[in-house]
mmCIF file of C-alpha atoms and ligand atoms in Angstrom:
data_model
loop_
_atom_site.group_PDB
_atom_site.id
_atom_site.type_symbol
_atom_site.label_atom_id
_atom_site.label_comp_id
_atom_site.label_asym_id
_atom_site.label_seq_id
_atom_site.Cartn_x
_atom_site.Cartn_y
_atom_site.Cartn_z
ATOM 1 C CA MET A 84 6.167 86.700 51.008
ATOM 2 C CA ILE A 85 3.073 88.641 50.255
ATOM 3 C CA ASN A 86 3.820 91.607 52.721
ATOM 4 C CA LYS A 87 7.626 92.165 52.050
ATOM 5 C CA ASN A 88 7.536 95.817 53.063
ATOM 6 C CA LYS A 89 5.223 95.671 55.854
ATOM 7 C CA ILE A 90 6.265 96.671 59.338
ATOM 8 C CA ALA A 91 4.808 94.920 62.390
ATOM 9 C CA MET A 92 5.451 96.195 65.769
ATOM 10 C CA ILE A 93 4.883 93.697 68.745
ATOM 11 C CA SER A 94 4.785 94.948 72.233
ATOM 12 C CA GLY A 95 5.180 92.029 74.907
ATOM 13 C CA ILE A 96 7.292 90.132 72.312
ATOM 14 C CA THR A 97 8.983 87.900 74.799
ATOM 15 C CA GLY A 98 5.616 86.293 75.956
ATOM 16 C CA GLN A 99 3.983 83.375 74.710
ATOM 17 C CA ASP A 100 1.923 84.839 71.964
ATOM 18 C CA GLY A 101 4.665 87.329 71.012
ATOM 19 C CA GLY A 102 6.980 84.338 69.858
ATOM 20 C CA TYR A 103 4.243 82.685 67.961
ATOM 21 C CA LEU A 104 2.939 85.738 66.374
ATOM 22 C CA ALA A 105 6.534 87.172 65.369
ATOM 23 C CA LYS A 106 7.270 83.643 63.755
ATOM 24 C CA PHE A 107 4.036 83.780 61.863
ATOM 25 C CA LEU A 108 4.558 87.360 60.736
ATOM 26 C CA LEU A 109 8.278 86.848 59.695
ATOM 27 C CA GLU A 110 7.249 83.794 57.388
ATOM 28 C CA LYS A 111 4.859 86.407 55.758
ATOM 29 C CA GLY A 112 7.696 88.631 55.019
ATOM 30 C CA TYR A 113 7.147 91.338 57.663
ATOM 31 C CA LYS A 114 9.913 93.301 59.206
ATOM 32 C CA VAL A 115 9.255 92.729 62.874
ATOM 33 C CA ILE A 116 10.053 95.325 65.545
ATOM 34 C CA GLY A 117 9.950 93.707 69.050
ATOM 35 C CA LEU A 118 9.167 95.671 72.136
ATOM 36 C CA TYR A 119 10.164 94.267 75.399
ATOM 37 C CA ARG A 120 10.548 95.722 79.035
ATOM 38 C CA ARG A 121 14.164 95.589 80.126
ATOM 39 C CA GLY A 122 14.458 93.822 83.445
ATOM 40 C CA ALA A 123 11.470 91.531 82.818
ATOM 41 C CA THR A 124 11.728 88.179 84.205
ATOM 42 C CA ASP A 125 10.988 86.698 81.020
ATOM 43 C CA THR A 126 13.919 87.195 78.676
ATOM 44 C CA PHE A 127 14.467 85.994 75.223
ATOM 45 C CA SER A 128 14.289 82.427 75.791
ATOM 46 C CA LYS A 129 11.014 81.742 73.914
ATOM 47 C CA LEU A 130 12.175 83.676 70.875
ATOM 48 C CA ARG A 131 15.529 81.644 70.946
ATOM 49 C CA GLU A 132 13.579 78.361 71.140
ATOM 50 C CA HIS A 133 11.437 79.593 68.242
ATOM 51 C CA GLY A 134 14.848 80.211 66.289
ATOM 52 C CA ILE A 135 13.929 83.785 65.369
ATOM 53 C CA LEU A 136 15.713 86.082 67.676
ATOM 54 C CA ASP A 137 18.204 87.212 65.129
ATOM 55 C CA GLN A 138 15.466 88.237 62.707
ATOM 56 C CA ILE A 139 13.698 90.769 64.924
ATOM 57 C CA GLU A 140 14.692 94.301 65.811
ATOM 58 C CA MET A 141 14.349 94.474 69.474
ATOM 59 C CA CYS A 142 13.785 97.806 71.325
ATOM 60 C CA ASP A 143 13.224 98.825 74.922
ATOM 61 C CA PHE A 144 9.794 99.526 75.709
ATOM 62 C CA ASP A 145 7.567 100.396 78.686
ATOM 63 C CA LEU A 146 3.927 100.642 78.537
ATOM 64 C CA LEU A 147 3.941 103.486 81.254
ATOM 65 C CA GLU A 148 6.448 105.659 79.397
ATOM 66 C CA PHE A 149 4.500 107.811 77.006
ATOM 67 C CA SER A 150 7.641 109.474 75.532
ATOM 68 C CA ASN A 151 9.222 106.192 74.572
ATOM 69 C CA ILE A 152 5.889 104.978 72.923
ATOM 70 C CA VAL A 153 5.738 108.261 70.875
ATOM 71 C CA ARG A 154 9.574 107.977 69.859
ATOM 72 C CA LEU A 155 8.891 104.300 68.610
ATOM 73 C CA LEU A 156 5.820 105.147 66.582
ATOM 74 C CA LYS A 157 7.474 108.373 65.087
ATOM 75 C CA LYS A 158 10.641 106.519 64.137
ATOM 76 C CA TYR A 159 9.042 103.365 62.561
ATOM 77 C CA GLN A 160 5.445 104.432 61.550
ATOM 78 C CA PRO A 161 4.423 100.618 61.685
ATOM 79 C CA ASP A 162 1.742 99.148 59.453
ATOM 80 C CA GLU A 163 0.460 97.107 62.322
ATOM 81 C CA PHE A 164 1.058 97.289 66.177
ATOM 82 C CA TYR A 165 0.100 94.206 68.250
ATOM 83 C CA ASN A 166 -0.277 95.237 71.857
ATOM 84 C CA LEU A 167 0.366 91.983 73.680
ATOM 85 C CA ALA A 168 2.388 93.725 76.602
ATOM 86 C CA ALA A 169 0.425 93.374 79.930
ATOM 87 C CA GLN A 170 0.718 92.428 83.544
ATOM 88 C CA SER A 171 -1.177 89.206 82.449
ATOM 89 C CA PHE A 172 -1.347 87.176 85.474
ATOM 90 C CA VAL A 173 -4.879 87.442 87.003
ATOM 91 C CA GLN A 174 -3.826 86.399 90.718
ATOM 92 C CA ALA A 175 -0.909 88.928 90.757
ATOM 93 C CA SER A 176 -3.431 91.719 89.841
ATOM 94 C CA PHE A 177 -5.136 91.266 93.238
ATOM 95 C CA GLU A 178 -1.602 92.246 94.830
ATOM 96 C CA GLU A 179 -0.606 94.793 92.279
ATOM 97 C CA PRO A 180 -3.875 96.302 91.299
ATOM 98 C CA ILE A 181 -2.600 99.901 90.743
ATOM 99 C CA TYR A 182 0.455 98.868 88.495
ATOM 100 C CA THR A 183 -1.906 96.455 86.644
ATOM 101 C CA ALA A 184 -4.459 99.285 86.118
ATOM 102 C CA CYS A 185 -1.724 101.603 84.861
ATOM 103 C CA ALA A 186 -0.145 99.060 82.400
ATOM 104 C CA ASP A 187 -3.114 97.102 81.263
ATOM 105 C CA GLY A 188 -5.515 100.095 81.283
ATOM 106 C CA LEU A 189 -3.796 103.471 80.927
ATOM 107 C CA GLY A 190 -0.811 102.086 78.914
ATOM 108 C CA VAL A 191 -3.233 101.260 76.110
ATOM 109 C CA LEU A 192 -4.613 104.726 76.192
ATOM 110 C CA TYR A 193 -1.079 106.025 75.746
ATOM 111 C CA ILE A 194 -0.479 103.806 72.633
ATOM 112 C CA LEU A 195 -3.902 105.028 71.249
ATOM 113 C CA GLU A 196 -2.957 108.665 71.811
ATOM 114 C CA ALA A 197 0.535 108.190 70.219
ATOM 115 C CA ILE A 198 -1.077 106.597 67.187
ATOM 116 C CA ARG A 199 -3.657 109.259 66.873
ATOM 117 C CA GLU A 200 -1.088 112.057 67.071
ATOM 118 C CA PHE A 201 1.970 110.578 65.305
ATOM 119 C CA SER A 202 1.105 107.490 63.299
ATOM 120 C CA PRO A 203 -2.604 107.502 62.441
ATOM 121 C CA ASN A 204 -2.342 104.934 59.698
ATOM 122 C CA THR A 205 -1.072 102.233 62.136
ATOM 123 C CA ARG A 206 -3.546 99.524 62.869
ATOM 124 C CA LEU A 207 -3.780 98.403 66.366
ATOM 125 C CA TYR A 208 -4.531 95.000 67.556
ATOM 126 C CA GLN A 209 -5.297 95.255 71.231
ATOM 127 C CA ALA A 210 -5.255 91.890 73.415
ATOM 128 C CA SER A 211 -8.437 91.862 75.278
ATOM 129 C CA THR A 212 -9.493 88.965 77.253
ATOM 130 C CA SER A 213 -12.306 86.766 78.195
ATOM 131 C CA GLU A 214 -11.642 87.806 81.804
ATOM 132 C CA MET A 215 -13.775 90.969 80.976
ATOM 133 C CA PHE A 216 -16.839 88.446 81.124
ATOM 134 C CA GLY A 217 -15.762 87.379 84.633
ATOM 135 C CA LEU A 218 -19.149 86.458 86.395
ATOM 136 C CA VAL A 219 -20.679 85.501 83.214
ATOM 137 C CA GLN A 220 -23.948 87.050 82.234
ATOM 138 C CA GLU A 221 -24.512 84.667 79.250
ATOM 139 C CA ILE A 222 -23.538 81.257 78.230
ATOM 140 C CA PRO A 223 -21.682 80.872 75.862
ATOM 141 C CA GLN A 224 -20.057 84.264 75.772
ATOM 142 C CA LYS A 225 -19.777 86.344 72.631
ATOM 143 C CA GLU A 226 -19.170 89.934 71.460
ATOM 144 C CA THR A 227 -22.614 91.275 72.697
ATOM 145 C CA THR A 228 -22.581 89.472 75.998
ATOM 146 C CA PRO A 229 -22.295 92.122 78.938
ATOM 147 C CA PHE A 230 -19.157 92.415 80.834
ATOM 148 C CA TYR A 231 -18.569 91.774 84.494
ATOM 149 C CA PRO A 232 -14.852 91.583 85.448
ATOM 150 C CA ARG A 233 -13.944 89.896 88.658
ATOM 151 C CA SER A 234 -10.231 91.031 88.965
ATOM 152 C CA PRO A 235 -8.320 94.231 88.675
ATOM 153 C CA TYR A 236 -6.838 92.694 85.680
ATOM 154 C CA GLY A 237 -10.290 92.283 84.165
ATOM 155 C CA VAL A 238 -11.245 95.803 84.980
ATOM 156 C CA ALA A 239 -8.169 97.258 83.493
ATOM 157 C CA LYS A 240 -8.496 95.295 80.356
ATOM 158 C CA LEU A 241 -12.065 96.295 80.060
ATOM 159 C CA MET A 242 -10.986 100.017 80.198
ATOM 160 C CA ALA A 243 -8.634 99.215 77.357
ATOM 161 C CA HIS A 244 -11.238 97.596 75.291
ATOM 162 C CA TRP A 245 -13.730 100.509 75.536
ATOM 163 C CA MET A 246 -10.874 103.040 74.756
ATOM 164 C CA CYS A 247 -10.228 101.102 71.513
ATOM 165 C CA VAL A 248 -13.998 101.117 70.753
ATOM 166 C CA ASN A 249 -14.042 104.774 71.398
ATOM 167 C CA TYR A 250 -10.983 105.805 69.468
ATOM 168 C CA ARG A 251 -12.478 103.821 66.699
ATOM 169 C CA GLU A 252 -15.646 105.786 66.802
ATOM 170 C CA SER A 253 -14.192 109.180 67.686
ATOM 171 C CA PHE A 254 -10.999 109.476 65.792
ATOM 172 C CA GLY A 255 -11.342 106.819 63.058
ATOM 173 C CA ILE A 256 -8.299 105.036 64.488
ATOM 174 C CA PHE A 257 -8.280 101.331 63.186
ATOM 175 C CA ALA A 258 -8.294 99.911 66.845
ATOM 176 C CA THR A 259 -9.467 96.122 66.922
ATOM 177 C CA SER A 260 -10.122 94.412 70.007
ATOM 178 C CA GLY A 261 -9.641 90.548 70.103
ATOM 179 C CA ILE A 262 -11.472 88.977 73.006
ATOM 180 C CA LEU A 263 -9.267 85.784 73.456
ATOM 181 C CA PHE A 264 -10.219 83.065 75.611
ATOM 182 C CA ASN A 265 -7.481 81.245 77.412
ATOM 183 C CA HIS A 266 -4.869 79.987 74.946
ATOM 184 C CA GLU A 267 -2.070 77.732 75.928
ATOM 185 C CA SER A 268 1.073 75.958 74.441
ATOM 186 C CA PRO A 269 4.313 74.670 75.470
ATOM 187 C CA MET A 270 5.636 78.319 75.466
ATOM 188 C CA ARG A 271 3.061 79.040 78.222
ATOM 189 C CA GLY A 272 4.629 80.749 81.469
ATOM 190 C CA LYS A 273 4.697 78.215 84.362
ATOM 191 C CA GLU A 274 2.543 80.468 86.631
ATOM 192 C CA PHE A 275 -0.455 79.549 84.580
ATOM 193 C CA VAL A 276 -2.462 76.533 85.500
ATOM 194 C CA THR A 277 -1.888 74.282 82.419
ATOM 195 C CA ARG A 278 1.840 74.747 82.269
ATOM 196 C CA LYS A 279 2.018 74.524 86.004
ATOM 197 C CA ILE A 280 0.465 71.051 85.659
ATOM 198 C CA THR A 281 2.571 69.784 82.738
ATOM 199 C CA SER A 282 5.748 71.031 84.105
ATOM 200 C CA HIS A 283 5.330 69.652 87.612
ATOM 201 C CA PHE A 284 4.193 66.305 86.299
ATOM 202 C CA ALA A 285 7.177 66.008 83.890
ATOM 203 C CA GLU A 286 9.480 66.565 86.961
ATOM 204 C CA MET A 287 7.495 64.010 89.052
ATOM 205 C CA VAL A 288 7.293 61.263 86.749
ATOM 206 C CA THR A 289 10.987 61.496 85.935
ATOM 207 C CA GLY A 290 11.885 61.494 89.655
ATOM 208 C CA LEU A 291 13.080 65.226 89.874
ATOM 209 C CA THR A 292 10.602 65.777 92.463
ATOM 210 C CA ASP A 293 8.405 63.782 94.706
ATOM 211 C CA LYS A 294 6.350 66.573 95.978
ATOM 212 C CA PRO A 295 2.674 66.634 95.064
ATOM 213 C CA LEU A 296 1.450 69.287 92.711
ATOM 214 C CA GLU A 297 -0.299 72.025 94.686
ATOM 215 C CA LEU A 298 -3.265 73.732 93.065
ATOM 216 C CA GLY A 299 -6.167 76.100 94.024
ATOM 217 C CA ASN A 300 -9.639 75.839 92.601
ATOM 218 C CA LEU A 301 -9.976 72.603 90.674
ATOM 219 C CA ASN A 302 -13.592 73.294 89.438
ATOM 220 C CA ALA A 303 -13.269 76.415 87.688
ATOM 221 C CA LYS A 304 -13.805 75.791 83.879
ATOM 222 C CA ARG A 305 -11.809 77.159 81.230
ATOM 223 C CA ASP A 306 -12.176 77.266 77.174
ATOM 224 C CA TRP A 307 -8.633 76.392 76.364
ATOM 225 C CA GLY A 308 -7.298 76.953 72.750
ATOM 226 C CA PHE A 309 -3.896 76.684 71.090
ATOM 227 C CA ALA A 310 -1.811 79.969 71.182
ATOM 228 C CA GLY A 311 -0.202 79.043 67.707
ATOM 229 C CA ASP A 312 -3.772 79.052 66.317
ATOM 230 C CA TYR A 313 -4.998 82.202 68.042
ATOM 231 C CA VAL A 314 -2.082 84.531 66.774
ATOM 232 C CA LYS A 315 -3.210 83.960 63.119
ATOM 233 C CA MET A 316 -6.487 85.568 64.308
ATOM 234 C CA MET A 317 -4.828 88.529 65.533
ATOM 235 C CA TRP A 318 -3.359 89.127 61.974
ATOM 236 C CA LEU A 319 -6.670 88.254 60.208
ATOM 237 C CA MET A 320 -8.370 90.911 62.411
ATOM 238 C CA LEU A 321 -6.019 93.490 61.054
ATOM 239 C CA GLN A 322 -6.460 92.538 57.610
ATOM 240 C CA GLN A 323 -10.299 93.480 57.449
ATOM 241 C CA ASP A 324 -11.743 96.549 56.053
ATOM 242 C CA LYS A 325 -12.863 98.090 59.261
ATOM 243 C CA PRO A 326 -11.758 97.643 62.994
ATOM 244 C CA ASP A 327 -14.129 95.504 65.129
ATOM 245 C CA THR A 328 -14.348 93.393 68.068
ATOM 246 C CA TYR A 329 -14.116 89.493 67.987
ATOM 247 C CA VAL A 330 -14.371 86.718 70.360
ATOM 248 C CA ILE A 331 -11.868 83.834 69.916
ATOM 249 C CA ALA A 332 -12.592 80.614 71.589
ATOM 250 C CA THR A 333 -13.045 76.966 71.016
ATOM 251 C CA GLY A 334 -16.618 76.799 72.208
ATOM 252 C CA GLU A 335 -15.707 73.928 74.668
ATOM 253 C CA THR A 336 -15.061 74.013 78.332
ATOM 254 C CA HIS A 337 -13.248 71.866 80.917
ATOM 255 C CA PRO A 338 -12.715 72.036 84.557
ATOM 256 C CA ILE A 339 -9.080 72.478 85.729
ATOM 257 C CA ARG A 340 -9.262 68.861 87.484
ATOM 258 C CA ASP A 341 -10.149 67.528 83.982
ATOM 259 C CA PHE A 342 -6.674 68.951 82.486
ATOM 260 C CA VAL A 343 -5.026 67.375 85.633
ATOM 261 C CA GLU A 344 -6.415 64.027 84.811
ATOM 262 C CA GLU A 345 -5.569 64.290 80.901
ATOM 263 C CA ALA A 346 -2.025 65.376 81.607
ATOM 264 C CA GLY A 347 -1.749 62.757 84.318
ATOM 265 C CA LYS A 348 -2.840 59.930 82.060
ATOM 266 C CA ILE A 349 -0.121 60.760 79.496
ATOM 267 C CA CYS A 350 2.441 60.250 82.327
ATOM 268 C CA GLY A 351 0.815 56.959 83.376
ATOM 269 C CA TYR A 352 -1.083 58.401 86.367
ATOM 270 C CA ASP A 353 -4.724 57.211 86.900
ATOM 271 C CA ILE A 354 -5.995 59.866 89.240
ATOM 272 C CA LYS A 355 -8.934 59.550 91.720
ATOM 273 C CA TRP A 356 -10.072 62.254 93.915
ATOM 274 C CA GLU A 357 -10.600 62.095 97.666
ATOM 275 C CA GLY A 358 -11.773 64.608 100.165
ATOM 276 C CA LYS A 359 -13.415 68.018 99.982
ATOM 277 C CA GLU A 360 -12.404 71.554 99.063
ATOM 278 C CA GLU A 361 -9.042 72.403 100.728
ATOM 279 C CA ASN A 362 -8.722 68.780 101.934
ATOM 280 C CA GLU A 363 -8.993 67.352 98.362
ATOM 281 C CA VAL A 364 -6.256 65.407 97.010
ATOM 282 C CA GLY A 365 -5.663 63.526 93.799
ATOM 283 C CA ILE A 366 -4.300 59.818 94.213
ATOM 284 C CA ASP A 367 -2.677 57.694 91.685
ATOM 285 C CA LYS A 368 -4.687 54.545 91.665
ATOM 286 C CA LYS A 369 -1.767 52.388 90.871
ATOM 287 C CA THR A 370 0.681 53.427 93.433
ATOM 288 C CA GLY A 371 -1.662 54.947 96.119
ATOM 289 C CA LYS A 372 0.637 57.957 95.871
ATOM 290 C CA ILE A 373 -0.801 61.587 96.413
ATOM 291 C CA VAL A 374 0.015 63.471 93.123
ATOM 292 C CA VAL A 375 -2.103 66.447 93.615
ATOM 293 C CA LYS A 376 -3.038 68.570 96.531
ATOM 294 C CA VAL A 377 -5.295 71.657 97.099
ATOM 295 C CA ASN A 378 -3.580 74.501 98.460
ATOM 296 C CA PRO A 379 -5.924 77.485 99.402
ATOM 297 C CA LYS A 380 -3.085 79.823 98.864
ATOM 298 C CA PHE A 381 -3.865 79.556 95.052
ATOM 299 C CA TYR A 382 -7.570 80.445 95.572
ATOM 300 C CA ARG A 383 -8.617 83.952 94.072
ATOM 301 C CA PRO A 384 -10.482 86.486 96.191
ATOM 302 C CA ALA A 385 -12.996 86.574 93.457
ATOM 303 C CA GLU A 386 -12.931 83.701 90.863
ATOM 304 C CA VAL A 387 -14.195 83.392 87.353
ATOM 305 C CA GLU A 388 -15.880 80.132 87.690
ATOM 306 C CA LEU A 389 -16.795 79.507 84.035
ATOM 307 C CA LEU A 390 -15.680 80.541 80.559
ATOM 308 C CA ILE A 391 -16.926 79.303 77.340
ATOM 309 C CA GLY A 392 -16.855 81.292 74.127
ATOM 310 C CA ASN A 393 -18.914 81.382 70.907
ATOM 311 C CA PRO A 394 -16.455 82.094 68.074
ATOM 312 C CA GLU A 395 -19.128 82.054 65.281
ATOM 313 C CA LYS A 396 -18.413 85.747 64.234
ATOM 314 C CA ALA A 397 -14.844 85.163 63.825
ATOM 315 C CA GLU A 398 -15.331 82.002 62.023
ATOM 316 C CA LYS A 399 -17.676 83.480 59.639
ATOM 317 C CA GLN A 400 -16.254 86.806 59.030
ATOM 318 C CA LEU A 401 -12.514 85.959 59.181
ATOM 319 C CA GLY A 402 -12.865 82.503 57.775
ATOM 320 C CA TRP A 403 -10.987 80.990 60.659
ATOM 321 C CA LYS A 404 -11.156 77.378 62.267
ATOM 322 C CA ARG A 405 -8.740 76.304 65.022
ATOM 323 C CA GLU A 406 -6.433 73.438 64.254
ATOM 324 C CA VAL A 407 -5.654 72.094 67.569
ATOM 325 C CA ASN A 408 -8.192 70.427 69.793
ATOM 326 C CA TYR A 409 -8.166 70.192 73.792
ATOM 327 C CA LYS A 410 -6.665 66.710 74.015
ATOM 328 C CA SER A 411 -3.916 67.321 71.423
ATOM 329 C CA LEU A 412 -3.133 70.586 73.212
ATOM 330 C CA CYS A 413 -2.605 68.832 76.503
ATOM 331 C CA ARG A 414 -0.696 66.082 74.926
ATOM 332 C CA MET A 415 1.669 68.696 73.142
ATOM 333 C CA MET A 416 2.291 70.578 76.220
ATOM 334 C CA MET A 417 2.853 67.367 78.325
ATOM 335 C CA GLU A 418 5.223 65.802 75.910
ATOM 336 C CA ALA A 419 7.299 69.267 75.410
ATOM 337 C CA ASP A 420 7.856 69.321 79.024
ATOM 338 C CA LEU A 421 8.780 65.661 79.330
ATOM 339 C CA LYS A 422 11.257 66.367 76.455
ATOM 340 C CA ARG A 423 12.648 69.401 78.258
ATOM 341 C CA VAL A 424 13.299 67.406 81.384
ATOM 342 C CA LEU A 425 15.039 64.606 79.508
ATOM 343 C CA GLU A 426 17.341 67.447 77.871
ATOM 344 C CA GLY A 427 17.881 69.359 81.245
ATOM 345 C CA LYS A 428 16.138 72.327 79.991
ATOM 346 C CA LEU A 429 12.732 72.539 82.076
HETATM 347 N N1 LIG B 254 -2.437 79.941 87.900
HETATM 348 C C1 LIG B 254 -3.138 79.051 88.683
HETATM 349 N N2 LIG B 254 -2.359 78.432 89.515
HETATM 350 N N3 LIG B 254 -4.466 78.909 88.304
HETATM 351 C C2 LIG B 254 -5.055 78.006 89.228
HETATM 352 C C3 LIG B 254 -4.298 77.021 90.171
HETATM 353 C C4 LIG B 254 -2.983 77.406 90.257
HETATM 354 O O1 LIG B 254 -2.202 76.831 91.174
HETATM 355 N N4 LIG B 254 -5.212 76.359 90.666
HETATM 356 C C5 LIG B 254 -6.351 76.411 90.132
HETATM 357 N N5 LIG B 254 -6.442 77.499 89.129
HETATM 358 C C6 LIG B 254 -7.387 78.059 88.480
HETATM 359 C C7 LIG B 254 -7.620 79.721 88.517
HETATM 360 O O2 LIG B 254 -8.184 79.856 89.809
HETATM 361 C C8 LIG B 254 -8.399 79.886 87.379
HETATM 362 O O3 LIG B 254 -9.705 79.708 87.583
HETATM 363 C C9 LIG B 254 -7.831 78.814 86.371
HETATM 364 O O4 LIG B 254 -7.153 77.979 87.045
HETATM 365 C C10 LIG B 254 -6.976 79.440 85.210
HETATM 366 O O5 LIG B 254 -5.919 80.162 85.802
HETATM 367 P P1 LIG B 254 -4.785 80.692 84.908
HETATM 368 O O6 LIG B 254 -4.071 79.673 84.072
HETATM 369 O O7 LIG B 254 -3.864 81.503 85.718
HETATM 370 O O8 LIG B 254 -5.417 81.663 83.841
HETATM 371 P P2 LIG B 254 -6.597 82.787 83.992
HETATM 372 O O9 LIG B 254 -7.747 81.949 83.362
HETATM 373 O O10 LIG B 254 -6.694 83.343 85.141
HETATM 374 O O11 LIG B 254 -6.100 83.778 83.055
HETATM 375 C C11 LIG B 254 -5.514 83.540 81.667
HETATM 376 O O12 LIG B 254 -6.501 83.530 80.716
HETATM 377 C C12 LIG B 254 -6.978 84.841 80.356
HETATM 378 C C13 LIG B 254 -7.906 84.740 79.232
HETATM 379 O O13 LIG B 254 -9.107 84.268 79.738
HETATM 380 C C14 LIG B 254 -4.381 84.620 81.446
HETATM 381 O O14 LIG B 254 -3.578 84.218 80.405
HETATM 382 C C15 LIG B 254 -4.970 85.948 81.265
HETATM 383 O O15 LIG B 254 -3.930 86.891 80.961
HETATM 384 C C16 LIG B 254 -5.774 85.868 80.024
HETATM 385 O O16 LIG B 254 -6.436 87.162 79.837
#
C-alpha cells in the first residue's frame, strides 16, 4: 500500500490492458478512476472477471469530446493518466480511417491540451505501438528505429506519439510513450489473431463447432508478450524522474502459423500444412480433418510482415524482465478458453 492517496485515471478501462492495469494499481493502493465509452461493445465483463469492478469509480468518457476530458481532469486532478483508449483493431482502421485518426491521433492531443491547461502535474502514459514501425527499417526495432506505419491505425498512433514528445519538450508535460509490441492474454478480444485461434480451437475440440478456423496471412511474424507483464511497465515508466519513450517487447518473434500449431498441440491436433496462399489449409494428421483454412477476407491492404523488438533500454532503465514466455502464454490462453467452454462462458 505505498500509494494510498494517489489517483490513477485509466481510459479504455474495459479493454484487455485496462483490467490488468487497474488490478495492479488497486493492489498498490491507488484510487482508480475508470473511463469508458458508453455504448462500446466491450462492457464490464473483463473487470468483473478480474473481480475488481466494484472497486473502481467508473465515468463516461469519449476521446472525441474535449469538454468531457476537461471536466474529468479538472474534477479529479489525477496523479497519473493512462491513455489506453483507442480504436485498436488494425484491420478496422482501413475501413474507419477517419474515426481512427480522430480517436487515436487527435484524441491524444485533446488529453495533452487538457493536461496542459487544467492539470499540469498529471503524468501521462500514452499507449504507443509497434505498428508505428510497420515496414520495419531495422531488425530488431528499438527506440531509435525510424518509423514507417502501414495502416491508418499506425499513422494515427504515430501522430499521438510525436505529440507526446512535443508536449514534453515544449511545455514540460510528463508525457511518456510506451511502444508496446503485441501483448496477449486470456482477456484479449476475439478479433485479434491469438484469441481468435484459442477460442475457435476450444469450440472445435469440444464439439461446439465443426467449422475450420479461417485466418488471413499465416506468415506474418509477431513479438508476443503477456499483457499482465506489460502493464507493470506502464506504471514503472511513470515512476521515473523524466518522461521518455520505451520499447516493450520480448525480443522473440513467431509466425502466426506457429501459434496455430502450438495452440493446436494443446488440443491434441498435429497440424500439417498443404496448398499455397489462399488455398492453404492446415490438416490434423491424426484424423485427416481440415482444422484451419486461409480466407483472403482477413488479408490486410498493407501488411506488417515482421515485428521483433529490442527491450534493452526498458530492461536496463526500468529494471524490468518479463515473467511469461511465448509457450506459457499460448498454453495460458488455450487453457482459459477450454475452461470457458466447459463452463459455458466462452
Ligand atoms: N486479427 C486477425 N485475424 N489477424 C490475422 C488473421 C485473422 O484472421 N489472420 C492472420 N492475421 C495476422 C494479421 O494480418 C497480422 O499480421 C497478425 O495476424 C496480428 O494481427 P492482430 O492480432 O489483429 O494484431 P496486430 O498486430 O494487427 O495489432 C495488435 O498489436 C499492436 C501492437 O503491435 C493490436 O493489439 C494493436 O492495437 C497493437 O497496437
